[in-house]
Coordinates of C-alpha atoms and ligand atoms in Angstrom, one line a residue:
M10 CA -22.4 14.6 4.5
S11 CA -22.1 16.9 7.5
I12 CA -21.0 15.4 10.8
G13 CA -21.1 17.6 13.9
P14 CA -18.9 17.5 17.0
G15 CA -19.4 14.3 19.0
E16 CA -21.1 12.5 16.1
W17 CA -19.7 9.4 14.5
F18 CA -18.2 8.8 11.1
T19 CA -19.1 5.3 9.9
E20 CA -17.7 3.3 7.0
V21 CA -20.3 0.7 6.2
F22 CA -19.1 -2.6 4.6
Q23 CA -22.5 -3.4 3.2
D24 CA -21.6 -6.8 1.7
E25 CA -20.2 -8.0 5.0
G26 CA -22.9 -6.5 7.3
T27 CA -20.3 -4.7 9.3
A28 CA -19.1 -1.2 9.9
F29 CA -16.4 0.8 11.5
S30 CA -16.9 4.1 13.4
L31 CA -14.8 6.9 14.8
Q32 CA -16.1 9.7 17.0
M33 CA -15.6 13.1 15.4
R34 CA -14.6 16.5 16.8
R35 CA -15.1 18.4 13.6
L36 CA -15.1 18.4 9.8
C37 CA -11.8 20.0 8.7
H38 CA -12.1 19.9 4.9
E39 CA -14.5 18.6 2.3
E40 CA -14.4 18.8 -1.5
Q41 CA -15.3 17.1 -4.7
T42 CA -12.1 16.8 -6.7
P43 CA -12.2 15.9 -10.4
F44 CA -11.7 12.3 -9.3
Q45 CA -13.4 11.7 -6.0
H46 CA -15.0 13.0 -2.8
L47 CA -12.3 13.9 -0.3
A48 CA -12.9 14.7 3.3
V49 CA -10.7 15.3 6.4
Y50 CA -12.1 15.1 9.9
E51 CA -10.5 15.6 13.3
T52 CA -11.5 12.6 15.4
E53 CA -11.7 12.3 19.2
T54 CA -9.0 9.7 19.6
F55 CA -7.3 8.9 16.3
G56 CA -6.1 12.3 15.2
N57 CA -7.0 13.5 11.7
L58 CA -8.9 11.1 9.4
M59 CA -8.9 11.2 5.6
V60 CA -11.9 9.7 3.8
I61 CA -12.2 9.2 0.1
D62 CA -15.6 8.4 -1.4
G63 CA -16.8 7.3 2.1
C64 CA -13.9 4.9 2.6
V65 CA -11.3 5.4 5.4
M66 CA -7.9 6.1 3.9
L67 CA -5.9 6.8 7.0
T68 CA -5.8 8.2 10.4
A69 CA -2.9 10.0 12.1
R70 CA -2.8 7.4 14.8
D71 CA -2.5 4.1 13.0
N72 CA -1.3 4.8 9.4
F73 CA 2.2 3.8 10.4
L74 CA 1.2 0.2 10.3
Y75 CA 0.1 0.3 6.7
H76 CA 2.8 2.6 5.4
E77 CA 5.6 0.8 7.0
M78 CA 4.4 -2.6 5.8
M79 CA 3.8 -1.3 2.3
S80 CA 7.4 -0.2 2.0
H81 CA 10.0 -1.8 4.3
P82 CA 9.4 -5.6 3.7
A83 CA 9.8 -5.0 -0.1
L84 CA 12.7 -2.6 0.3
F85 CA 14.6 -5.1 2.5
T86 CA 13.8 -7.9 0.1
H87 CA 15.3 -6.2 -2.9
K88 CA 19.1 -6.5 -2.9
R89 CA 19.8 -2.9 -3.6
P90 CA 16.8 -0.7 -4.3
R91 CA 17.8 2.6 -5.8
K92 CA 14.8 3.7 -7.9
V93 CA 11.3 3.3 -6.3
V94 CA 8.0 4.2 -7.8
I95 CA 4.8 4.6 -5.8
I96 CA 1.5 4.4 -7.7
G97 CA -1.1 6.3 -5.8
G98 CA 0.0 7.1 -2.2
G99 CA -1.1 10.7 -2.6
D100 CA -1.0 11.3 1.1
C101 CA 2.8 10.9 1.0
G102 CA 3.0 8.4 3.9
T103 CA 4.6 5.7 1.7
L104 CA 7.0 8.1 0.2
K105 CA 8.2 9.2 3.6
E106 CA 8.9 5.5 4.6
V107 CA 10.7 4.8 1.3
L108 CA 13.0 7.8 1.7
K109 CA 14.1 6.6 5.1
H110 CA 16.3 4.2 3.2
P111 CA 19.6 5.9 2.5
G112 CA 20.3 3.7 -0.5
V113 CA 17.2 4.9 -2.4
E114 CA 18.5 7.5 -4.9
E115 CA 15.2 8.4 -6.6
A116 CA 11.5 8.0 -5.6
W117 CA 8.5 8.9 -7.7
Q118 CA 5.0 9.3 -6.4
V119 CA 2.6 8.9 -9.3
E120 CA -0.8 10.0 -8.0
I121 CA -3.9 10.7 -10.1
D122 CA -5.4 13.3 -7.8
E123 CA -3.2 16.2 -6.8
R124 CA -5.7 17.4 -4.3
V125 CA -5.0 14.4 -2.1
T126 CA -1.4 15.5 -1.8
R127 CA -2.3 19.2 -1.2
V128 CA -4.8 18.3 1.5
S129 CA -2.4 15.9 3.1
E130 CA 0.3 18.7 3.2
E131 CA -2.2 20.7 5.2
Y132 CA -3.8 18.2 7.5
F133 CA -1.1 15.4 7.7
P134 CA 2.1 17.4 7.7
E135 CA 3.8 14.6 9.6
L136 CA 3.4 12.4 6.5
C137 CA 4.9 15.0 4.2
T138 CA 8.2 15.5 5.9
A139 CA 10.1 13.9 3.1
N140 CA 8.4 15.9 0.3
D141 CA 11.3 18.4 0.0
D142 CA 13.9 15.6 -0.1
P143 CA 15.9 16.1 -3.3
R144 CA 15.3 12.4 -4.1
A145 CA 11.5 12.9 -4.1
N146 CA 9.7 13.4 -7.4
F147 CA 6.0 14.0 -8.0
F148 CA 3.9 13.3 -11.0
F149 CA 0.1 13.9 -10.9
G150 CA -1.6 11.8 -13.5
D151 CA -2.6 8.3 -14.5
G152 CA -0.4 5.6 -13.0
I153 CA -1.4 3.0 -15.5
Q154 CA -0.3 5.1 -18.4
W155 CA 2.9 6.1 -16.5
M156 CA 3.8 2.5 -16.0
R157 CA 3.1 1.7 -19.7
D158 CA 5.5 4.5 -20.7
A159 CA 8.3 3.6 -18.3
A160 CA 11.6 2.6 -19.8
P161 CA 12.1 -1.2 -19.5
G162 CA 14.3 -2.5 -16.7
T163 CA 14.7 0.9 -15.0
I164 CA 12.8 0.5 -11.8
D165 CA 13.8 -1.5 -8.7
L166 CA 10.5 -1.4 -6.8
V167 CA 6.9 -0.5 -7.6
I168 CA 4.6 0.1 -4.7
V169 CA 0.9 0.2 -5.5
D170 CA -0.7 2.2 -2.7
S171 CA -4.2 2.5 -4.0
T172 CA -7.8 2.7 -2.9
D173 CA -10.0 -0.4 -3.1
P174 CA -10.0 -2.2 -6.5
F175 CA -13.1 -0.4 -7.8
G176 CA -13.6 2.7 -9.9
A177 CA -10.3 4.6 -10.5
A178 CA -8.1 1.9 -9.0
E179 CA -9.7 -1.1 -10.8
G180 CA -7.1 -1.0 -13.6
L181 CA -4.3 -1.3 -11.1
F182 CA -5.5 -4.8 -10.2
S183 CA -5.1 -6.3 -13.7
T184 CA -2.8 -8.6 -15.7
D185 CA -2.1 -5.8 -18.2
F186 CA -0.9 -3.4 -15.4
Y187 CA 1.2 -6.1 -13.8
R188 CA 2.8 -6.9 -17.1
D189 CA 3.8 -3.2 -17.6
C190 CA 5.2 -3.2 -14.1
M191 CA 7.2 -6.4 -14.8
L192 CA 8.7 -4.9 -17.9
A193 CA 9.6 -1.6 -16.1
L194 CA 11.1 -3.6 -13.2
G195 CA 13.5 -5.9 -15.1
E196 CA 14.9 -9.1 -13.8
H197 CA 15.4 -8.4 -10.1
G198 CA 12.7 -5.8 -9.4
I199 CA 9.8 -6.2 -7.0
L200 CA 6.2 -5.2 -7.1
V201 CA 4.1 -4.8 -4.0
Q202 CA 0.4 -3.9 -3.9
Q203 CA -2.0 -3.2 -1.1
S204 CA -4.4 -6.3 -1.3
E205 CA -7.2 -5.7 1.1
S206 CA -8.4 -7.8 4.0
P207 CA -7.2 -11.4 4.4
L208 CA -10.4 -12.3 6.1
L209 CA -12.7 -10.8 3.5
H210 CA -10.8 -11.0 0.3
T211 CA -8.5 -14.1 0.2
N212 CA -10.8 -16.0 -2.2
T213 CA -11.4 -13.0 -4.4
I214 CA -9.0 -10.1 -4.6
I215 CA -5.9 -11.7 -3.1
K216 CA -6.3 -14.9 -5.1
K217 CA -6.9 -13.0 -8.3
A218 CA -3.8 -10.8 -7.6
H219 CA -1.6 -13.9 -7.3
R220 CA -3.1 -15.5 -10.4
E221 CA -2.8 -12.3 -12.6
M222 CA 0.7 -11.5 -11.3
R223 CA 1.8 -14.9 -12.4
E224 CA 0.0 -14.6 -15.7
A225 CA 1.9 -11.4 -16.2
G226 CA 5.2 -13.3 -15.8
F227 CA 6.1 -13.0 -12.1
T228 CA 6.9 -16.5 -10.8
Q229 CA 7.2 -15.5 -7.1
T230 CA 4.2 -14.0 -5.3
R231 CA 3.6 -13.7 -1.6
T232 CA 1.0 -12.1 0.6
L233 CA 2.0 -10.4 3.9
C234 CA -0.6 -9.8 6.6
F235 CA -0.6 -7.0 9.2
P236 CA -3.0 -5.2 11.5
Q237 CA -4.8 -2.1 10.4
P238 CA -7.5 -1.1 12.9
V239 CA -9.4 1.4 10.7
Y240 CA -9.8 -0.7 7.6
P241 CA -12.6 -3.3 7.1
T242 CA -12.0 -6.2 9.6
G243 CA -8.9 -4.5 11.1
W244 CA -6.7 -6.9 9.3
W245 CA -5.0 -6.0 6.0
S246 CA -2.5 -7.3 3.5
C247 CA 0.0 -6.5 0.8
T248 CA 1.1 -8.8 -2.0
M249 CA 4.6 -8.9 -3.3
A250 CA 5.7 -10.2 -6.7
A251 CA 9.1 -10.9 -8.3
R252 CA 10.2 -12.5 -11.5
A253 CA 12.6 -15.0 -10.0
N254 CA 13.9 -13.9 -6.6
P255 CA 12.3 -15.8 -3.8
L256 CA 10.4 -13.5 -1.5
K257 CA 10.8 -15.4 1.7
Y258 CA 14.4 -14.2 2.0
F259 CA 15.3 -10.6 2.9
R260 CA 18.3 -8.6 4.0
E261 CA 17.8 -9.6 7.7
A262 CA 21.0 -8.1 9.0
D263 CA 20.2 -4.8 7.3
A264 CA 16.7 -4.8 8.6
D265 CA 18.1 -5.5 12.1
E266 CA 20.5 -2.6 11.9
K267 CA 18.2 -0.2 9.9
P268 CA 19.6 3.3 10.3
F269 CA 16.2 4.9 10.9
V270 CA 13.3 4.7 13.4
T271 CA 10.0 2.8 12.7
D272 CA 7.0 2.3 14.9
Y273 CA 6.0 -1.2 13.8
Y274 CA 8.4 -2.8 11.2
N275 CA 11.4 -4.7 12.4
K276 CA 13.1 -7.9 11.4
D277 CA 10.9 -10.1 13.6
I278 CA 7.7 -8.4 12.3
H279 CA 8.9 -9.1 8.8
H280 CA 9.3 -12.8 9.6
A281 CA 5.9 -12.9 11.3
A282 CA 4.2 -11.1 8.3
L283 CA 5.6 -13.7 6.0
A284 CA 3.8 -16.5 7.8
M285 CA 0.7 -17.5 6.0
P286 CA -2.6 -18.4 7.6
E287 CA -3.8 -22.0 6.9
F288 CA -7.0 -20.8 5.1
M289 CA -4.9 -18.6 2.8
K290 CA -2.4 -21.4 2.0
R291 CA -5.4 -23.7 1.1
A292 CA -7.0 -21.0 -1.0
L293 CA -3.9 -20.1 -2.9
A294 CA -2.8 -23.8 -3.4
E295 CA -5.9 -24.4 -5.5
D296 CA -4.3 -22.2 -8.2
D297 CA -0.8 -23.5 -7.7
E298 CA -0.5 -26.1 -10.5
G299 CA 2.9 -26.0 -12.2
M300 CA 4.0 -23.0 -10.2
P301 CA 6.5 -22.8 -7.4
P302 CA 4.4 -23.2 -4.2
Y303 CA 3.3 -19.9 -2.5
S304 CA 5.1 -20.8 0.6
S305 CA 8.5 -21.1 -1.1
Ligands
AG3_415 N1 -5.1 2.9 0.8 C1 -6.4 2.5 0.9 C2 -6.6 1.1 1.4 C3 -8.1 0.8 1.3 C4 -8.9 1.1 2.4 N2 -10.2 0.6 2.2 C5 -11.3 0.9 2.9 N3 -11.3 1.7 3.9 N4 -12.5 0.4 2.5 C6 -4.7 3.8 1.8 C7 -3.9 4.9 1.3 C8 -2.9 5.2 2.4 N5 -1.7 5.7 1.8

């Protein structure tokens, strides 16, 4: 897949009959890792671009939206998050956001493909600024196994920052994995998972995530929506789960006085992201029998 200067990189969403393109300056790096095809391009207007198996993972220009929304809403929902585990997230962007919270004492990035991290260190150094933080820990291996082996009740927050739910990431979108997370989290822990496009995947991936998180024993589940221009439809989501704690409340005063800089997340954005579109409410309500309503 060689793309010359001025040519366009395109991610085709075949099922939807749409595509997203970015104009390229040059190919910076390309390799077949033991797990996937990994490429980095320099784009004309979005800075560096990371692509895995033909899917856009991130660009320098807009990854802050995704990384901030994958971390801060959950971190400000938990009462006192001290130990955080990121499953996937090899580019280190989520880790950087997590470690902005001074109360976090220990963060683990559990990524199956070490090459993603090494390539990110080279081409996205701005995402790797917290890698030398003494609280940062790296494990390169299978996140599903890692979670199965985790000691019960020892983790406050699990963030699943994965690729689309196919191939290597498929097992991360399953009742068995959610159950292992629940056991590792204990009573007050929170799980948050990237859950694809509200427009494309509400009736499939998002609905299934709610159903399976509840099957696993989480009684509270909630999807937050946010913009992400370079992903299919430009509109993305994450889904949070908790055993008992309602997810519509968060540490508002702390979010308002956060002792660090963000580019997107703030207290009002958090409130806005909690608001659920009507079509999503209807779709999720179909599965709601006997459970607390999704809007609670
Ligand atoms: N996680 C990938 C989200 C999925 C994007 N899907 C797509 N382009 N088809 C991003 C990793 C960032 N830490």
